[in-house]
Amino acid sequence: MTTEQQDPIKAVPVRRPGRWIGGVVIALIAIGVIYSIVTNRNFEWPTVWRYLFDFRILTGLRNTLVLTVLSMVIGVVGGIILAIMRLSRSPLVSGAAAVYIWFFRGTPLITQLIFWNFFSLLYPRIGWGTFSVDTNTLIAPFVAALLGLGLNEAAYMAEIVRGGISSVDEGQREAASALGMRQGKTLRRIVLPQAMRVILPPTGNETIAMLKTTSLVVVIGYFELMTAAQQIYADNLKQIPLLIAAAIWYLLLTSILSIFQSRIEKRYSRGVSGIATQPGFAERMFSFRKAAR
Amino acid sequence: MSEQPTQEPMVRAEGVCKHYGRLEVLKGIDLEVAPREVMCVIGPSGSGKSTFLRCINHLEKVNAGKLWVDGELVGYRQHGDKLHELREHEVAEKRREIGMVFQRFNLFPHMTALGNVIEAPVQVKGIPKAEAKQQGEDLLTRVGLADKADAYPNQLSGGQQQRVAIARALAMKPKLMLFDEPTSALDPELVGEVLAVMRGLAEDGMTMVLVTHEMGFAREVGDSLVFMDGGVVVEKGKPRDVISNPQHERTQSFLAKVL
């Protein structure tokens, strides 16, 4: 064997006419859509811009964000607790978590939201004797929305966390206990950090989904982004522009969340080999090969 | 090794039995490991040798018989003639004094080599981080990996990972080290570097019990050799004697296959 450096292979790449044809078709459709969006006056773009920063829309936006964050906090914390319960050796503890998950995943979210809103019909007062409060003052639409979204999310997060914990090799737990580490610490220091890699991507998806799902609380009248848009167009009948304004905000926020998600995922993939390098646009489209480094 | 018959054995097993459901894995093991002794356990797969090793640090619960490490009963406390199961934290406390090295290394992949080594001293013993780091670097130097302190396990070869795993076990300053087929998952050319580290440990006087297929190591470094088959100790003696002059027919046929 010689140690001489070999020249890199220079070969004509395979032509891909299918990609070219597909590309042309897509370009034509895109031009048509953009042309229509720009020229169709019914979109009323000036109205969209005017309402995009309307005080009511911005208030709704803020409430949407608050609701998303708090619901996810309840969902994640509840999910971790439920997952640990689910993996417990005690059949009662594990069974209780299973029943919770069964119930909250088995009924529609919108049913649960309305249920919490009407909770006072079931229990007019909450508490014991003198230490009780009127249910309607305790469960305002905001609390009902939070309960509905958070408790439902916990059931889904529980399955995600459980999958993550189960994905960690049993040898990791053994190594930790052989070092004299106790169960709680093993979970916190060894198992959960590794489970994160499996847990985080779907949690990011859940957060993005939650941002949009908060719009469901329109049915119980809590004032978030979608409720705001609806109330405004109920007055001025400019449905399409207001729906577009709301959609723009949802798109912007979900895009920001997606960027966060990929950053966090990178951080937790430490110690896991092979971040595969994706071929770039030019290479995939035209089979242009980048010079090997 | 000098024999001191009055000394308390580091490990003492009396009639140790272990079964999973109906499957009997250990059918009454009687063994003693003296302090500073290096005991090698060989035998065909399924003979119960790894299970016995895992019983010593209570990763497996013994079903019958008794097991002592350094004079203390493993997994139980004796009050009069009654046995009480130890609580989780008591078991954990005892495991700190017993190092274990696994066939598949089981390093923590989300921590660097040094992170792996200092994890237990810091988190379990509560040693200040700076001090643990100093000791951890010394240990990595001892296993020949001073320059790999910041590498993650997936950036290391199998042999290097296993040496980090040995350093991690040593960081708890154990009085007994258990090795469960430490070289079986390694490429042949990497076995030597791990055995060299283990030989160094033996020379420093560490008490070691190792399940292995490395007959050369057993012969040169081991003080005693145990052949297990079907959940019982078939033969025990000086490695040279057992290897060159096996008494039992089953030992003879096993050695004929591996030598």
PDB file of N, CA, C and O in Angstrom, chain A residues 243-292:
ATOM      1  N   LEU A 243     -58.948  36.817  10.401  1.00  0.00           N
ATOM      2  CA  LEU A 243     -58.407  35.447  10.507  1.00  0.00           C
ATOM      3  C   LEU A 243     -56.960  35.426  10.010  1.00  0.00           C
ATOM      4  O   LEU A 243     -56.105  34.743  10.585  1.00  0.00           O
ATOM      5  N   ILE A 244     -56.666  36.208   8.973  1.00  0.00           N
ATOM      6  CA  ILE A 244     -55.288  36.264   8.472  1.00  0.00           C
ATOM      7  C   ILE A 244     -54.373  36.891   9.522  1.00  0.00           C
ATOM      8  O   ILE A 244     -53.277  36.399   9.790  1.00  0.00           O
ATOM      9  N   ALA A 245     -54.858  37.967  10.140  1.00  0.00           N
ATOM     10  CA  ALA A 245     -54.046  38.625  11.177  1.00  0.00           C
ATOM     11  C   ALA A 245     -53.715  37.639  12.290  1.00  0.00           C
ATOM     12  O   ALA A 245     -52.558  37.529  12.736  1.00  0.00           O
ATOM     13  N   ALA A 246     -54.732  36.873  12.731  1.00  0.00           N
ATOM     14  CA  ALA A 246     -54.487  35.880  13.790  1.00  0.00           C
ATOM     15  C   ALA A 246     -53.505  34.818  13.295  1.00  0.00           C
ATOM     16  O   ALA A 246     -52.564  34.436  13.993  1.00  0.00           O
ATOM     17  N   ALA A 247     -53.707  34.375  12.039  1.00  0.00           N
ATOM     18  CA  ALA A 247     -52.847  33.325  11.491  1.00  0.00           C
ATOM     19  C   ALA A 247     -51.395  33.783  11.434  1.00  0.00           C
ATOM     20  O   ALA A 247     -50.472  33.009  11.705  1.00  0.00           O
ATOM     21  N   ILE A 248     -51.199  35.070  11.082  1.00  0.00           N
ATOM     22  CA  ILE A 248     -49.828  35.588  11.006  1.00  0.00           C
ATOM     23  C   ILE A 248     -49.151  35.478  12.367  1.00  0.00           C
ATOM     24  O   ILE A 248     -48.007  35.031  12.499  1.00  0.00           O
ATOM     25  N   TRP A 249     -49.870  35.850  13.432  1.00  0.00           N
ATOM     26  CA  TRP A 249     -49.287  35.750  14.772  1.00  0.00           C
ATOM     27  C   TRP A 249     -48.992  34.299  15.152  1.00  0.00           C
ATOM     28  O   TRP A 249     -47.922  33.987  15.677  1.00  0.00           O
ATOM     29  N   TYR A 250     -49.957  33.411  14.851  1.00  0.00           N
ATOM     30  CA  TYR A 250     -49.717  31.993  15.180  1.00  0.00           C
ATOM     31  C   TYR A 250     -48.490  31.479  14.441  1.00  0.00           C
ATOM     32  O   TYR A 250     -47.633  30.797  15.010  1.00  0.00           O
ATOM     33  N   LEU A 251     -48.395  31.836  13.125  1.00  0.00           N
ATOM     34  CA  LEU A 251     -47.249  31.367  12.333  1.00  0.00           C
ATOM     35  C   LEU A 251     -45.931  31.880  12.891  1.00  0.00           C
ATOM     36  O   LEU A 251     -44.957  31.131  13.014  1.00  0.00           O
ATOM     37  N   LEU A 252     -45.924  33.185  13.242  1.00  0.00           N
ATOM     38  CA  LEU A 252     -44.701  33.783  13.765  1.00  0.00           C
ATOM     39  C   LEU A 252     -44.258  33.056  15.037  1.00  0.00           C
ATOM     40  O   LEU A 252     -43.091  32.675  15.186  1.00  0.00           O
ATOM     41  N   LEU A 253     -45.230  32.830  15.933  1.00  0.00           N
ATOM     42  CA  LEU A 253     -44.873  32.207  17.217  1.00  0.00           C
ATOM     43  C   LEU A 253     -44.447  30.755  17.035  1.00  0.00           C
ATOM     44  O   LEU A 253     -43.471  30.311  17.644  1.00  0.00           O
ATOM     45  N   THR A 254     -45.154  30.001  16.201  1.00  0.00           N
ATOM     46  CA  THR A 254     -44.758  28.604  16.015  1.00  0.00           C
ATOM     47  C   THR A 254     -43.371  28.531  15.359  1.00  0.00           C
ATOM     48  O   THR A 254     -42.580  27.644  15.666  1.00  0.00           O
ATOM     49  N   SER A 255     -43.067  29.503  14.470  1.00  0.00           N
ATOM     50  CA  SER A 255     -41.741  29.504  13.850  1.00  0.00           C
ATOM     51  C   SER A 255     -40.663  29.733  14.894  1.00  0.00           C
ATOM     52  O   SER A 255     -39.626  29.056  14.902  1.00  0.00           O
ATOM     53  N   ILE A 256     -40.906  30.717  15.778  1.00  0.00           N
ATOM     54  CA  ILE A 256     -39.919  30.988  16.835  1.00  0.00           C
ATOM     55  C   ILE A 256     -39.730  29.748  17.703  1.00  0.00           C
ATOM     56  O   ILE A 256     -38.606  29.348  18.033  1.00  0.00           O
ATOM     57  N   LEU A 257     -40.847  29.109  18.055  1.00  0.00           N
ATOM     58  CA  LEU A 257     -40.749  27.906  18.899  1.00  0.00           C
ATOM     59  C   LEU A 257     -39.957  26.808  18.192  1.00  0.00           C
ATOM     60  O   LEU A 257     -39.180  26.095  18.824  1.00  0.00           O
ATOM     61  N   SER A 258     -40.142  26.683  16.881  1.00  0.00           N
ATOM     62  CA  SER A 258     -39.408  25.643  16.146  1.00  0.00           C
ATOM     63  C   SER A 258     -37.900  25.872  16.228  1.00  0.00           C
ATOM     64  O   SER A 258     -37.123  24.939  16.367  1.00  0.00           O
ATOM     65  N   ILE A 259     -37.514  27.155  16.132  1.00  0.00           N
ATOM     66  CA  ILE A 259     -36.071  27.466  16.213  1.00  0.00           C
ATOM     67  C   ILE A 259     -35.536  27.071  17.588  1.00  0.00           C
ATOM     68  O   ILE A 259     -34.514  26.406  17.718  1.00  0.00           O
ATOM     69  N   PHE A 260     -36.274  27.447  18.644  1.00  0.00           N
ATOM     70  CA  PHE A 260     -35.895  27.078  20.010  1.00  0.00           C
ATOM     71  C   PHE A 260     -35.749  25.568  20.133  1.00  0.00           C
ATOM     72  O   PHE A 260     -34.800  25.058  20.695  1.00  0.00           O
ATOM     73  N   GLN A 261     -36.735  24.871  19.578  1.00  0.00           N
ATOM     74  CA  GLN A 261     -36.768  23.417  19.687  1.00  0.00           C
ATOM     75  C   GLN A 261     -35.491  22.800  19.131  1.00  0.00           C
ATOM     76  O   GLN A 261     -34.855  21.977  19.781  1.00  0.00           O
ATOM     77  N   SER A 262     -35.084  23.240  17.938  1.00  0.00           N
ATOM     78  CA  SER A 262     -33.915  22.602  17.343  1.00  0.00           C
ATOM     79  C   SER A 262     -32.654  22.954  18.122  1.00  0.00           C
ATOM     80  O   SER A 262     -31.739  22.149  18.251  1.00  0.00           O
ATOM     81  N   ARG A 263     -32.604  24.180  18.702  1.00  0.00           N
ATOM     82  CA  ARG A 263     -31.445  24.539  19.534  1.00  0.00           C
ATOM     83  C   ARG A 263     -31.344  23.618  20.743  1.00  0.00           C
ATOM     84  O   ARG A 263     -30.279  23.101  21.064  1.00  0.00           O
ATOM     85  N   ILE A 264     -32.486  23.447  21.439  1.00  0.00           N
ATOM     86  CA  ILE A 264     -32.478  22.645  22.666  1.00  0.00           C
ATOM     87  C   ILE A 264     -32.134  21.192  22.346  1.00  0.00           C
ATOM     88  O   ILE A 264     -31.380  20.542  23.059  1.00  0.00           O
ATOM     89  N   GLU A 265     -32.676  20.705  21.233  1.00  0.00           N
ATOM     90  CA  GLU A 265     -32.383  19.318  20.868  1.00  0.00           C
ATOM     91  C   GLU A 265     -30.893  19.108  20.642  1.00  0.00           C
ATOM     92  O   GLU A 265     -30.336  18.096  21.029  1.00  0.00           O
ATOM     93  N   LYS A 266     -30.258  20.082  20.031  1.00  0.00           N
ATOM     94  CA  LYS A 266     -28.817  19.970  19.792  1.00  0.00           C
ATOM     95  C   LYS A 266     -28.073  19.865  21.106  1.00  0.00           C
ATOM     96  O   LYS A 266     -27.159  19.064  21.271  1.00  0.00           O
ATOM     97  N   ARG A 267     -28.496  20.693  22.079  1.00  0.00           N
ATOM     98  CA  ARG A 267     -27.836  20.712  23.369  1.00  0.00           C
ATOM     99  C   ARG A 267     -27.913  19.348  24.051  1.00  0.00           C
ATOM    100  O   ARG A 267     -26.957  18.878  24.655  1.00  0.00           O
ATOM    101  N   TYR A 268     -29.062  18.692  23.928  1.00  0.00           N
ATOM    102  CA  TYR A 268     -29.238  17.428  24.646  1.00  0.00           C
ATOM    103  C   TYR A 268     -28.730  16.228  23.870  1.00  0.00           C
ATOM    104  O   TYR A 268     -28.788  15.114  24.353  1.00  0.00           O
ATOM    105  N   SER A 269     -28.260  16.434  22.649  1.00  0.00           N
ATOM    106  CA  SER A 269     -27.721  15.292  21.914  1.00  0.00           C
ATOM    107  C   SER A 269     -26.230  15.133  22.205  1.00  0.00           C
ATOM    108  O   SER A 269     -25.546  14.384  21.536  1.00  0.00           O
ATOM    109  N   ARG A 270     -25.732  15.849  23.224  1.00  0.00           N
ATOM    110  CA  ARG A 270     -24.337  15.687  23.639  1.00  0.00           C
ATOM    111  C   ARG A 270     -24.029  14.222  23.913  1.00  0.00           C
ATOM    112  O   ARG A 270     -24.797  13.529  24.548  1.00  0.00           O
ATOM    113  N   GLY A 271     -22.868  13.796  23.450  1.00  0.00           N
ATOM    114  CA  GLY A 271     -22.455  12.430  23.750  1.00  0.00           C
ATOM    115  C   GLY A 271     -23.147  11.411  22.888  1.00  0.00           C
ATOM    116  O   GLY A 271     -23.043  10.229  23.130  1.00  0.00           O
ATOM    117  N   VAL A 272     -23.889  11.872  21.880  1.00  0.00           N
ATOM    118  CA  VAL A 272     -24.502  10.936  20.954  1.00  0.00           C
ATOM    119  C   VAL A 272     -23.913  11.213  19.587  1.00  0.00           C
ATOM    120  O   VAL A 272     -23.921  12.340  19.114  1.00  0.00           O
ATOM    121  N   SER A 273     -23.405  10.170  18.966  1.00  0.00           N
ATOM    122  CA  SER A 273     -22.593  10.389  17.776  1.00  0.00           C
ATOM    123  C   SER A 273     -23.428  10.731  16.557  1.00  0.00           C
ATOM    124  O   SER A 273     -24.635  10.521  16.517  1.00  0.00           O
ATOM    125  N   GLY A 274     -22.738  11.261  15.592  1.00  0.00           N
ATOM    126  CA  GLY A 274     -23.260  11.389  14.236  1.00  0.00           C
ATOM    127  C   GLY A 274     -24.395  12.357  14.053  1.00  0.00           C
ATOM    128  O   GLY A 274     -25.545  11.958  13.976  1.00  0.00           O
ATOM    129  N   ILE A 275     -24.113  13.672  13.991  1.00  0.00           N
ATOM    130  CA  ILE A 275     -25.119  14.582  13.470  1.00  0.00           C
ATOM    131  C   ILE A 275     -24.913  14.514  11.963  1.00  0.00           C
ATOM    132  O   ILE A 275     -23.953  15.036  11.422  1.00  0.00           O
ATOM    133  N   ALA A 276     -25.797  13.803  11.276  1.00  0.00           N
ATOM    134  CA  ALA A 276     -25.617  13.551   9.855  1.00  0.00           C
ATOM    135  C   ALA A 276     -25.662  14.872   9.094  1.00  0.00           C
ATOM    136  O   ALA A 276     -26.512  15.717   9.357  1.00  0.00           O
ATOM    137  N   THR A 277     -24.735  15.066   8.180  1.00  0.00           N
ATOM    138  CA  THR A 277     -24.762  16.291   7.384  1.00  0.00           C
ATOM    139  C   THR A 277     -25.707  16.073   6.219  1.00  0.00           C
ATOM    140  O   THR A 277     -25.570  15.137   5.447  1.00  0.00           O
ATOM    141  N   GLN A 278     -26.710  16.954   6.151  1.00  0.00           N
ATOM    142  CA  GLN A 278     -27.705  16.876   5.087  1.00  0.00           C
ATOM    143  C   GLN A 278     -27.116  17.458   3.816  1.00  0.00           C
ATOM    144  O   GLN A 278     -26.440  18.473   3.862  1.00  0.00           O
ATOM    145  N   PRO A 279     -27.403  16.855   2.666  1.00  0.00           N
ATOM    146  CA  PRO A 279     -26.990  17.510   1.425  1.00  0.00           C
ATOM    147  C   PRO A 279     -27.770  18.804   1.249  1.00  0.00           C
ATOM    148  O   PRO A 279     -28.925  18.907   1.659  1.00  0.00           O
ATOM    149  N   GLY A 280     -27.119  19.810   0.694  1.00  0.00           N
ATOM    150  CA  GLY A 280     -27.754  21.117   0.546  1.00  0.00           C
ATOM    151  C   GLY A 280     -28.743  21.155  -0.607  1.00  0.00           C
ATOM    152  O   GLY A 280     -28.946  20.167  -1.300  1.00  0.00           O
ATOM    153  N   PHE A 281     -29.362  22.337  -0.789  1.00  0.00           N
ATOM    154  CA  PHE A 281     -30.388  22.495  -1.816  1.00  0.00           C
ATOM    155  C   PHE A 281     -29.840  22.189  -3.212  1.00  0.00           C
ATOM    156  O   PHE A 281     -30.411  21.413  -3.970  1.00  0.00           O
ATOM    157  N   ALA A 282     -28.700  22.800  -3.523  1.00  0.00           N
ATOM    158  CA  ALA A 282     -28.138  22.656  -4.870  1.00  0.00           C
ATOM    159  C   ALA A 282     -27.842  21.187  -5.166  1.00  0.00           C
ATOM    160  O   ALA A 282     -28.156  20.692  -6.250  1.00  0.00           O
ATOM    161  N   GLU A 283     -27.271  20.505  -4.182  1.00  0.00           N
ATOM    162  CA  GLU A 283     -26.898  19.118  -4.427  1.00  0.00           C
ATOM    163  C   GLU A 283     -28.127  18.248  -4.636  1.00  0.00           C
ATOM    164  O   GLU A 283     -28.157  17.370  -5.505  1.00  0.00           O
ATOM    165  N   ARG A 284     -29.176  18.500  -3.814  1.00  0.00           N
ATOM    166  CA  ARG A 284     -30.357  17.651  -3.929  1.00  0.00           C
ATOM    167  C   ARG A 284     -31.094  17.920  -5.234  1.00  0.00           C
ATOM    168  O   ARG A 284     -31.654  17.038  -5.856  1.00  0.00           O
ATOM    169  N   MET A 285     -31.128  19.206  -5.630  1.00  0.00           N
ATOM    170  CA  MET A 285     -31.902  19.581  -6.809  1.00  0.00           C
ATOM    171  C   MET A 285     -31.152  19.247  -8.088  1.00  0.00           C
ATOM    172  O   MET A 285     -31.710  18.709  -9.035  1.00  0.00           O
ATOM    173  N   PHE A 286     -29.874  19.610  -8.133  1.00  0.00           N
ATOM    174  CA  PHE A 286     -29.150  19.517  -9.407  1.00  0.00           C
ATOM    175  C   PHE A 286     -28.036  18.481  -9.370  1.00  0.00           C
ATOM    176  O   PHE A 286     -27.261  18.369 -10.302  1.00  0.00           O
ATOM    177  N   SER A 287     -27.952  17.736  -8.240  1.00  0.00           N
ATOM    178  CA  SER A 287     -26.881  16.756  -8.083  1.00  0.00           C
ATOM    179  C   SER A 287     -25.495  17.392  -8.137  1.00  0.00           C
ATOM    180  O   SER A 287     -24.531  16.761  -8.511  1.00  0.00           O
ATOM    181  N   PHE A 288     -25.416  18.695  -7.818  1.00  0.00           N
ATOM    182  CA  PHE A 288     -24.087  19.296  -7.728  1.00  0.00           C
ATOM    183  C   PHE A 288     -23.415  18.766  -6.479  1.00  0.00           C
ATOM    184  O   PHE A 288     -24.022  18.686  -5.413  1.00  0.00           O
ATOM    185  N   ARG A 289     -22.178  18.411  -6.618  1.00  0.00           N
ATOM    186  CA  ARG A 289     -21.480  17.845  -5.482  1.00  0.00           C
ATOM    187  C   ARG A 289     -20.573  18.899  -4.881  1.00  0.00           C
ATOM    188  O   ARG A 289     -19.828  19.556  -5.605  1.00  0.00           O
ATOM    189  N   LYS A 290     -20.638  19.036  -3.559  1.00  0.00           N
ATOM    190  CA  LYS A 290     -19.703  19.961  -2.929  1.00  0.00           C
ATOM    191  C   LYS A 290     -18.335  19.293  -2.855  1.00  0.00           C
ATOM    192  O   LYS A 290     -18.241  18.073  -2.701  1.00  0.00           O
ATOM    193  N   ALA A 291     -17.296  20.089  -2.969  1.00  0.00           N
ATOM    194  CA  ALA A 291     -15.950  19.523  -2.900  1.00  0.00           C
ATOM    195  C   ALA A 291     -15.739  18.880  -1.542  1.00  0.00           C
ATOM    196  O   ALA A 291     -16.122  19.435  -0.508  1.00  0.00           O
ATOM    197  N   ALA A 292     -15.186  17.676  -1.562  1.00  0.00           N
ATOM    198  CA  ALA A 292     -14.942  16.974  -0.299  1.00  0.00           C
ATOM    199  C   ALA A 292     -13.884  17.712   0.493  1.00  0.00           C
ATOM    200  O   ALA A 292     -12.895  18.182  -0.067  1.00  0.00           O
TER     201      ALA A 292
END
